[in-house]
Amino acid sequence: MNESIETTGQDIDSAVARALTELGVSRDSVRVDVLEEPGRRLLGLGTRQARVRVTVVKPPTAATPPPAPMPVMPPAPPKPAPPTPVKAEIRPESVIATPVERPVEKIEKPVEKITQKPVIVPAAPAAPAVHEVDYDDDAPRSAVTDEELDHEAQVGAEALQQILNHMQLNAKVNARRADTDGHEEPHWLLEIEGQELGALIGHRGETLAALQYVTRLIASKGLERRANLVIDVEGYKSRRETMLRRLAKRMAEQAIERGRMVSLEPMPPHERRIIHLALRDNPSVTTESVGDGEKRKVTIIPKKNRLG
């Protein structure tokens, strides 16, 4: 008849281990039946232990005790080093004492300092002086002929078209002589035509101003003189110029009425030039550009105030 017992434990493994200990058999000689798994009791009141029935199915064999640990032998003490043999001092009956020879000091000769003669590299021939171009629209330039203006427009149009091609824009450049009022320098207007070109204008024309600057820079380098080219996109410059001329006249009237200077907002050079030209023939005011860099702006000064 097979022997069996029931045991409990925190988990199934603990209950089985307790049964094996009580039966004195190994795990491979018994059959385990789980009667109740561990868990929480009804309504969560306490915990329920695991309960198993362990039945011996093979003849009971005593569990083989683990082999006794091998005694650890203490390490053998290190062997003392053999004494150093002392040579017997042999003294003949008659020994002539000889002076102790001192080691000969090696006298090193000072290393002669080698001074390398400087290598004189012939100076490269000076590059030819490059004429520094002033790109400020307020700065006057020397008079140019009609042929030079035509060549200037051709160089500028080619440079601008290459820029547009690199930007992968489906646009073309049309060049025409700009209409001047006699006070402006004669120049060419490069008009960009195409579709969806608003990105070339930018906020308040900042992108268009940068495009015009780069185009002038390339054209001036090829011409070796300042190129006076104006770039417009979809008539933006024309509309902006009309608005600036109206603004100049309105601010001049305010300066005259108040009898004091009126300052406009900072503007790029070509827009400041529009203000100057719009008020050049006004007998009651004069204009000046003040400030540096991007903060440079036009001031409108009543002549009566200046004389006073």
mmCIF file of C-alpha atoms in Angstrom:
data_model
loop_
_atom_site.group_PDB
_atom_site.id
_atom_site.type_symbol
_atom_site.label_atom_id
_atom_site.label_comp_id
_atom_site.label_asym_id
_atom_site.label_seq_id
_atom_site.Cartn_x
_atom_site.Cartn_y
_atom_site.Cartn_z
ATOM 1 C CA MET A 1 0.000 0.000 0.000
ATOM 2 C CA ASN A 2 1.341 3.368 -0.984
ATOM 3 C CA GLU A 3 2.010 5.721 1.895
ATOM 4 C CA SER A 4 0.686 9.276 1.585
ATOM 5 C CA ILE A 5 0.383 12.368 3.805
ATOM 6 C CA GLU A 6 -1.132 15.810 3.509
ATOM 7 C CA THR A 7 0.889 18.920 4.357
ATOM 8 C CA THR A 8 0.449 22.680 4.113
ATOM 9 C CA GLY A 9 2.796 25.559 3.399
ATOM 10 C CA GLN A 10 3.048 29.162 2.286
ATOM 11 C CA ASP A 11 3.230 27.835 -1.277
ATOM 12 C CA ILE A 12 3.113 24.481 -3.055
ATOM 13 C CA ASP A 13 6.902 23.986 -3.046
ATOM 14 C CA SER A 14 7.058 24.577 0.706
ATOM 15 C CA ALA A 15 4.250 22.072 1.346
ATOM 16 C CA VAL A 16 5.907 19.420 -0.865
ATOM 17 C CA ALA A 17 9.269 19.928 0.808
ATOM 18 C CA ARG A 18 7.685 19.428 4.227
ATOM 19 C CA ALA A 19 6.056 16.156 3.091
ATOM 20 C CA LEU A 20 9.312 14.835 1.630
ATOM 21 C CA THR A 21 11.052 15.582 4.905
ATOM 22 C CA GLU A 22 8.404 13.736 6.924
ATOM 23 C CA LEU A 23 8.392 10.746 4.547
ATOM 24 C CA GLY A 24 12.176 10.665 4.178
ATOM 25 C CA VAL A 25 12.037 10.106 0.432
ATOM 26 C CA SER A 26 13.245 11.970 -2.666
ATOM 27 C CA ARG A 27 11.100 14.015 -5.007
ATOM 28 C CA ASP A 28 11.258 11.533 -7.941
ATOM 29 C CA SER A 29 9.655 8.723 -5.845
ATOM 30 C CA VAL A 30 6.391 10.477 -4.969
ATOM 31 C CA ARG A 31 3.234 11.770 -6.639
ATOM 32 C CA VAL A 32 2.014 15.205 -5.639
ATOM 33 C CA ASP A 33 -1.682 16.144 -5.703
ATOM 34 C CA VAL A 34 -2.472 19.834 -5.097
ATOM 35 C CA LEU A 35 -5.555 19.950 -2.890
ATOM 36 C CA GLU A 36 -5.671 23.715 -2.362
ATOM 37 C CA GLU A 37 -3.628 26.510 -3.877
ATOM 38 C CA PRO A 38 -2.432 29.461 -1.815
ATOM 39 C CA GLY A 39 -4.405 32.696 -1.984
ATOM 40 C CA ARG A 40 -6.446 35.223 -0.083
ATOM 41 C CA ARG A 41 -9.458 34.112 1.907
ATOM 42 C CA LEU A 42 -12.998 35.218 1.267
ATOM 43 C CA LEU A 43 -13.514 38.990 1.524
ATOM 44 C CA GLY A 44 -9.758 39.385 1.799
ATOM 45 C CA LEU A 45 -9.581 38.256 5.439
ATOM 46 C CA GLY A 46 -6.118 36.738 5.796
ATOM 47 C CA THR A 47 -4.296 34.393 3.451
ATOM 48 C CA ARG A 48 -4.911 30.742 2.578
ATOM 49 C CA GLN A 49 -1.976 28.268 2.661
ATOM 50 C CA ALA A 50 -1.271 25.681 0.015
ATOM 51 C CA ARG A 51 -2.335 22.065 0.853
ATOM 52 C CA VAL A 52 -0.947 19.041 -0.983
ATOM 53 C CA ARG A 53 -1.154 15.238 -0.774
ATOM 54 C CA VAL A 54 2.157 13.466 -1.335
ATOM 55 C CA THR A 55 1.962 9.730 -2.136
ATOM 56 C CA VAL A 56 4.970 7.405 -2.304
ATOM 57 C CA VAL A 57 4.923 5.556 -5.651
ATOM 58 C CA LYS A 58 8.372 3.922 -5.408
ATOM 59 C CA PRO A 59 10.009 2.059 -2.592
ATOM 60 C CA PRO A 60 11.140 4.632 -0.091
ATOM 61 C CA THR A 61 14.743 5.493 -0.451
ATOM 62 C CA ALA A 62 16.497 7.606 2.039
ATOM 63 C CA ALA A 63 17.474 10.915 0.670
ATOM 64 C CA THR A 64 21.142 10.895 -0.066
ATOM 65 C CA PRO A 65 22.767 13.356 2.311
ATOM 66 C CA PRO A 66 24.961 15.875 0.672
ATOM 67 C CA PRO A 67 28.635 15.009 0.712
ATOM 68 C CA ALA A 68 30.557 16.384 3.611
ATOM 69 C CA PRO A 69 32.627 19.343 2.701
ATOM 70 C CA MET A 70 36.282 18.686 2.199
ATOM 71 C CA PRO A 71 38.348 19.972 5.066
ATOM 72 C CA VAL A 72 40.142 23.076 4.121
ATOM 73 C CA MET A 73 43.784 22.745 4.871
ATOM 74 C CA PRO A 74 45.464 25.922 5.971
ATOM 75 C CA PRO A 75 48.102 27.099 3.533
ATOM 76 C CA ALA A 76 51.571 25.958 4.312
ATOM 77 C CA PRO A 77 53.712 28.665 5.856
ATOM 78 C CA PRO A 78 56.204 30.096 3.411
ATOM 79 C CA LYS A 79 59.587 28.510 3.554
ATOM 80 C CA PRO A 80 62.224 30.779 4.977
ATOM 81 C CA ALA A 81 64.653 32.034 2.419
ATOM 82 C CA PRO A 82 67.959 30.234 2.546
ATOM 83 C CA PRO A 83 70.620 32.254 4.304
ATOM 84 C CA THR A 84 72.947 34.081 2.043
ATOM 85 C CA PRO A 85 76.308 32.340 2.081
ATOM 86 C CA VAL A 86 78.993 34.509 3.561
ATOM 87 C CA LYS A 87 82.311 34.248 1.841
ATOM 88 C CA ALA A 88 85.139 33.625 4.216
ATOM 89 C CA GLU A 89 87.513 36.515 4.215
ATOM 90 C CA ILE A 90 90.944 35.185 3.388
ATOM 91 C CA ARG A 91 93.751 37.341 4.684
ATOM 92 C CA PRO A 92 97.233 36.298 3.622
ATOM 93 C CA GLU A 93 100.017 36.869 6.071
ATOM 94 C CA SER A 94 101.341 39.783 4.133
ATOM 95 C CA VAL A 95 98.784 41.911 2.390
ATOM 96 C CA ILE A 96 99.653 45.249 0.887
ATOM 97 C CA ALA A 97 96.774 47.636 1.327
ATOM 98 C CA THR A 98 95.758 49.223 -1.899
ATOM 99 C CA PRO A 99 93.827 52.454 -2.083
ATOM 100 C CA VAL A 100 90.167 52.153 -2.891
ATOM 101 C CA GLU A 101 89.521 53.139 -6.433
ATOM 102 C CA ARG A 102 86.747 55.627 -6.757
ATOM 103 C CA PRO A 103 84.529 55.401 -9.779
ATOM 104 C CA VAL A 104 85.667 57.736 -12.429
ATOM 105 C CA GLU A 105 83.111 60.483 -12.838
ATOM 106 C CA LYS A 106 82.043 60.865 -16.381
ATOM 107 C CA ILE A 107 82.330 64.455 -17.348
ATOM 108 C CA GLU A 108 79.940 65.274 -20.040
ATOM 109 C CA LYS A 109 80.890 67.999 -22.371
ATOM 110 C CA PRO A 110 78.295 70.710 -22.596
ATOM 111 C CA VAL A 111 76.197 70.322 -25.650
ATOM 112 C CA GLU A 112 76.911 73.075 -28.000
ATOM 113 C CA LYS A 113 73.790 75.083 -28.643
ATOM 114 C CA ILE A 114 72.970 74.840 -32.290
ATOM 115 C CA THR A 115 71.362 77.937 -33.509
ATOM 116 C CA GLN A 116 69.541 77.477 -36.738
ATOM 117 C CA LYS A 117 69.810 80.343 -39.049
ATOM 118 C CA PRO A 118 66.413 81.741 -39.916
ATOM 119 C CA VAL A 119 65.249 80.766 -43.332
ATOM 120 C CA ILE A 120 64.313 83.825 -45.239
ATOM 121 C CA VAL A 121 61.338 83.100 -47.424
ATOM 122 C CA PRO A 122 60.956 85.575 -50.210
ATOM 123 C CA ALA A 123 57.739 87.497 -49.816
ATOM 124 C CA ALA A 124 55.026 86.688 -52.282
ATOM 125 C CA PRO A 125 54.290 89.426 -54.711
ATOM 126 C CA ALA A 126 51.618 91.720 -53.405
ATOM 127 C CA ALA A 127 48.211 91.093 -54.836
ATOM 128 C CA PRO A 128 46.864 93.860 -56.933
ATOM 129 C CA ALA A 129 44.749 96.260 -54.972
ATOM 130 C CA VAL A 130 41.052 95.568 -55.312
ATOM 131 C CA HIS A 131 38.777 98.531 -55.459
ATOM 132 C CA GLU A 132 36.540 98.432 -52.402
ATOM 133 C CA VAL A 133 32.987 98.910 -53.516
ATOM 134 C CA ASP A 134 30.526 100.903 -51.457
ATOM 135 C CA TYR A 135 27.105 99.298 -51.642
ATOM 136 C CA ASP A 136 25.254 101.979 -49.700
ATOM 137 C CA ASP A 137 22.642 103.564 -51.902
ATOM 138 C CA ASP A 138 23.252 106.867 -50.161
ATOM 139 C CA ALA A 139 26.821 107.005 -51.483
ATOM 140 C CA PRO A 140 27.188 108.579 -54.935
ATOM 141 C CA ARG A 141 29.122 106.814 -57.673
ATOM 142 C CA SER A 142 31.026 108.015 -60.660
ATOM 143 C CA ALA A 143 29.120 108.661 -63.890
ATOM 144 C CA VAL A 144 28.738 105.726 -66.236
ATOM 145 C CA THR A 145 27.938 105.618 -69.909
ATOM 146 C CA ASP A 146 24.865 104.067 -71.489
ATOM 147 C CA GLU A 147 26.952 101.168 -72.763
ATOM 148 C CA GLU A 148 28.262 100.532 -69.260
ATOM 149 C CA LEU A 149 24.713 100.623 -67.909
ATOM 150 C CA ASP A 150 23.566 98.110 -70.518
ATOM 151 C CA HIS A 151 26.449 95.788 -69.654
ATOM 152 C CA GLU A 152 25.672 96.244 -65.960
ATOM 153 C CA ALA A 153 22.080 95.150 -66.535
ATOM 154 C CA GLN A 154 23.183 92.089 -68.511
ATOM 155 C CA VAL A 155 25.636 90.970 -65.831
ATOM 156 C CA GLY A 156 23.104 91.565 -63.051
ATOM 157 C CA ALA A 157 20.281 89.754 -64.853
ATOM 158 C CA GLU A 158 22.473 86.696 -65.462
ATOM 159 C CA ALA A 159 23.599 86.614 -61.832
ATOM 160 C CA LEU A 160 20.027 86.939 -60.555
ATOM 161 C CA GLN A 161 18.752 84.216 -62.901
ATOM 162 C CA GLN A 162 21.440 81.828 -61.660
ATOM 163 C CA ILE A 163 20.428 82.531 -58.063
ATOM 164 C CA LEU A 164 16.791 81.777 -58.867
ATOM 165 C CA ASN A 165 17.779 78.554 -60.643
ATOM 166 C CA HIS A 166 19.746 77.416 -57.610
ATOM 167 C CA MET A 167 16.682 78.145 -55.476
ATOM 168 C CA GLN A 168 14.694 75.886 -57.859
ATOM 169 C CA LEU A 169 12.141 78.595 -58.569
ATOM 170 C CA ASN A 170 10.202 78.697 -61.799
ATOM 171 C CA ALA A 171 10.837 82.379 -62.453
ATOM 172 C CA LYS A 172 12.484 84.554 -65.056
ATOM 173 C CA VAL A 173 14.150 87.956 -64.980
ATOM 174 C CA ASN A 174 13.123 90.864 -67.171
ATOM 175 C CA ALA A 175 15.373 93.930 -67.266
ATOM 176 C CA ARG A 176 14.241 97.447 -68.147
ATOM 177 C CA ARG A 177 15.538 100.960 -67.676
ATOM 178 C CA ALA A 178 14.073 102.495 -64.550
ATOM 179 C CA ASP A 179 12.117 105.743 -64.773
ATOM 180 C CA THR A 180 13.984 108.463 -62.882
ATOM 181 C CA ASP A 181 12.919 111.968 -61.924
ATOM 182 C CA GLY A 182 16.208 113.626 -62.786
ATOM 183 C CA HIS A 183 17.596 113.472 -59.249
ATOM 184 C CA GLU A 184 18.208 109.750 -59.245
ATOM 185 C CA GLU A 185 21.113 108.020 -60.889
ATOM 186 C CA PRO A 186 20.178 106.171 -64.076
ATOM 187 C CA HIS A 187 19.859 102.467 -63.355
ATOM 188 C CA TRP A 188 18.197 99.276 -64.489
ATOM 189 C CA LEU A 189 15.257 97.520 -62.870
ATOM 190 C CA LEU A 190 15.338 93.721 -62.761
ATOM 191 C CA GLU A 191 11.795 92.410 -62.432
ATOM 192 C CA ILE A 192 11.207 88.801 -61.371
ATOM 193 C CA GLU A 193 8.132 87.196 -62.864
ATOM 194 C CA GLY A 194 6.653 83.837 -61.988
ATOM 195 C CA GLN A 195 4.193 82.113 -59.690
ATOM 196 C CA GLU A 196 4.137 81.947 -55.886
ATOM 197 C CA LEU A 197 7.061 84.325 -55.424
ATOM 198 C CA GLY A 198 5.892 85.823 -52.148
ATOM 199 C CA ALA A 199 8.733 84.038 -50.327
ATOM 200 C CA LEU A 200 11.228 86.188 -52.239
ATOM 201 C CA ILE A 201 9.762 89.314 -50.637
ATOM 202 C CA GLY A 202 9.810 88.227 -47.008
ATOM 203 C CA HIS A 203 8.750 90.245 -43.978
ATOM 204 C CA ARG A 204 8.673 93.920 -44.947
ATOM 205 C CA GLY A 205 10.820 93.130 -47.966
ATOM 206 C CA GLU A 206 13.810 91.810 -45.975
ATOM 207 C CA THR A 207 14.322 88.783 -48.222
ATOM 208 C CA LEU A 208 14.043 90.931 -51.344
ATOM 209 C CA ALA A 209 16.598 93.389 -49.932
ATOM 210 C CA ALA A 210 19.022 90.521 -49.253
ATOM 211 C CA LEU A 211 18.490 89.161 -52.774
ATOM 212 C CA GLN A 212 19.206 92.579 -54.235
ATOM 213 C CA TYR A 213 22.354 92.929 -52.109
ATOM 214 C CA VAL A 214 23.731 89.556 -53.216
ATOM 215 C CA THR A 215 22.973 90.302 -56.854
ATOM 216 C CA ARG A 216 24.711 93.674 -56.637
ATOM 217 C CA LEU A 217 27.673 92.048 -54.912
ATOM 218 C CA ILE A 218 28.130 89.489 -57.705
ATOM 219 C CA ALA A 219 27.627 92.053 -60.462
ATOM 220 C CA SER A 220 29.995 94.568 -58.817
ATOM 221 C CA LYS A 221 32.707 91.948 -58.543
ATOM 222 C CA GLY A 222 32.411 91.145 -62.241
ATOM 223 C CA LEU A 223 32.291 94.822 -63.237
ATOM 224 C CA GLU A 224 34.959 95.903 -60.706
ATOM 225 C CA ARG A 225 32.775 98.858 -59.752
ATOM 226 C CA ARG A 226 29.568 99.432 -57.826
ATOM 227 C CA ALA A 227 26.501 98.179 -59.669
ATOM 228 C CA ASN A 228 23.316 100.147 -59.145
ATOM 229 C CA LEU A 229 20.628 97.551 -59.812
ATOM 230 C CA VAL A 230 17.132 97.488 -58.358
ATOM 231 C CA ILE A 231 15.254 94.176 -58.051
ATOM 232 C CA ASP A 232 11.488 93.947 -57.801
ATOM 233 C CA VAL A 233 9.094 91.026 -57.362
ATOM 234 C CA GLU A 234 5.511 91.250 -58.595
ATOM 235 C CA GLY A 235 5.560 95.061 -58.381
ATOM 236 C CA TYR A 236 6.259 95.072 -54.625
ATOM 237 C CA LYS A 237 8.920 97.786 -54.853
ATOM 238 C CA SER A 238 6.626 100.044 -56.886
ATOM 239 C CA ARG A 239 3.838 99.752 -54.346
ATOM 240 C CA ARG A 240 6.268 100.221 -51.477
ATOM 241 C CA GLU A 241 7.801 103.282 -53.126
ATOM 242 C CA THR A 242 4.375 104.907 -53.557
ATOM 243 C CA MET A 243 3.590 104.261 -49.894
ATOM 244 C CA LEU A 244 6.943 105.689 -48.749
ATOM 245 C CA ARG A 245 6.518 108.858 -50.776
ATOM 246 C CA ARG A 246 3.125 109.417 -49.166
ATOM 247 C CA LEU A 247 4.621 108.717 -45.757
ATOM 248 C CA ALA A 248 7.432 111.212 -46.373
ATOM 249 C CA LYS A 249 5.018 114.019 -47.282
ATOM 250 C CA ARG A 250 2.758 113.277 -44.291
ATOM 251 C CA MET A 251 5.664 113.221 -41.820
ATOM 252 C CA ALA A 252 7.048 116.445 -43.303
ATOM 253 C CA GLU A 253 3.724 118.169 -42.664
ATOM 254 C CA GLN A 254 3.793 116.988 -39.040
ATOM 255 C CA ALA A 255 7.347 118.252 -38.589
ATOM 256 C CA ILE A 256 6.366 121.668 -39.929
ATOM 257 C CA GLU A 257 3.224 121.884 -37.770
ATOM 258 C CA ARG A 258 4.997 120.818 -34.556
ATOM 259 C CA GLY A 259 8.134 122.762 -35.334
ATOM 260 C CA ARG A 260 10.396 119.904 -34.313
ATOM 261 C CA MET A 261 12.275 116.996 -35.816
ATOM 262 C CA VAL A 262 10.406 113.818 -36.768
ATOM 263 C CA SER A 263 12.196 110.464 -36.958
ATOM 264 C CA LEU A 264 10.974 107.630 -39.155
ATOM 265 C CA GLU A 265 11.426 103.933 -38.444
ATOM 266 C CA PRO A 266 14.722 102.267 -39.437
ATOM 267 C CA MET A 267 14.838 101.455 -43.138
ATOM 268 C CA PRO A 268 17.219 99.819 -45.603
ATOM 269 C CA PRO A 269 19.346 102.165 -47.761
ATOM 270 C CA HIS A 270 17.141 102.075 -50.869
ATOM 271 C CA GLU A 271 14.045 103.002 -48.866
ATOM 272 C CA ARG A 272 15.840 105.849 -47.078
ATOM 273 C CA ARG A 273 16.843 107.116 -50.493
ATOM 274 C CA ILE A 274 13.180 107.226 -51.531
ATOM 275 C CA ILE A 275 12.412 109.440 -48.500
ATOM 276 C CA HIS A 276 15.335 111.766 -49.282
ATOM 277 C CA LEU A 277 14.291 112.132 -52.914
ATOM 278 C CA ALA A 278 10.630 112.653 -52.031
ATOM 279 C CA LEU A 279 11.473 115.635 -49.795
ATOM 280 C CA ARG A 280 14.451 117.019 -51.686
ATOM 281 C CA ASP A 281 12.423 119.832 -53.282
ATOM 282 C CA ASN A 282 10.433 120.630 -50.136
ATOM 283 C CA PRO A 283 11.472 124.176 -49.132
ATOM 284 C CA SER A 284 10.356 123.799 -45.494
ATOM 285 C CA VAL A 285 12.238 120.665 -44.397
ATOM 286 C CA THR A 286 15.514 118.886 -44.804
ATOM 287 C CA THR A 287 16.350 115.216 -44.256
ATOM 288 C CA GLU A 288 19.276 113.353 -42.728
ATOM 289 C CA SER A 289 20.139 109.695 -42.160
ATOM 290 C CA VAL A 290 21.238 108.945 -38.592
ATOM 291 C CA GLY A 291 22.194 105.767 -36.744
ATOM 292 C CA ASP A 292 24.301 102.769 -37.637
ATOM 293 C CA GLY A 293 23.637 99.522 -39.443
ATOM 294 C CA GLU A 294 20.107 98.195 -39.292
ATOM 295 C CA LYS A 295 19.088 101.029 -36.926
ATOM 296 C CA ARG A 296 19.894 103.728 -39.467
ATOM 297 C CA LYS A 297 16.821 105.872 -40.121
ATOM 298 C CA VAL A 298 15.714 109.139 -41.730
ATOM 299 C CA THR A 299 14.988 112.254 -39.689
ATOM 300 C CA ILE A 300 12.892 115.112 -41.077
ATOM 301 C CA ILE A 301 13.982 118.507 -39.712
ATOM 302 C CA PRO A 302 12.033 121.757 -40.196
ATOM 303 C CA LYS A 303 14.338 124.361 -41.736
ATOM 304 C CA LYS A 304 12.913 127.056 -39.452
ATOM 305 C CA ASN A 305 13.863 124.971 -36.444
ATOM 306 C CA ARG A 306 17.373 124.378 -37.792
ATOM 307 C CA LEU A 307 17.912 128.099 -38.499
ATOM 308 C CA GLY A 308 16.661 128.981 -35.047
#
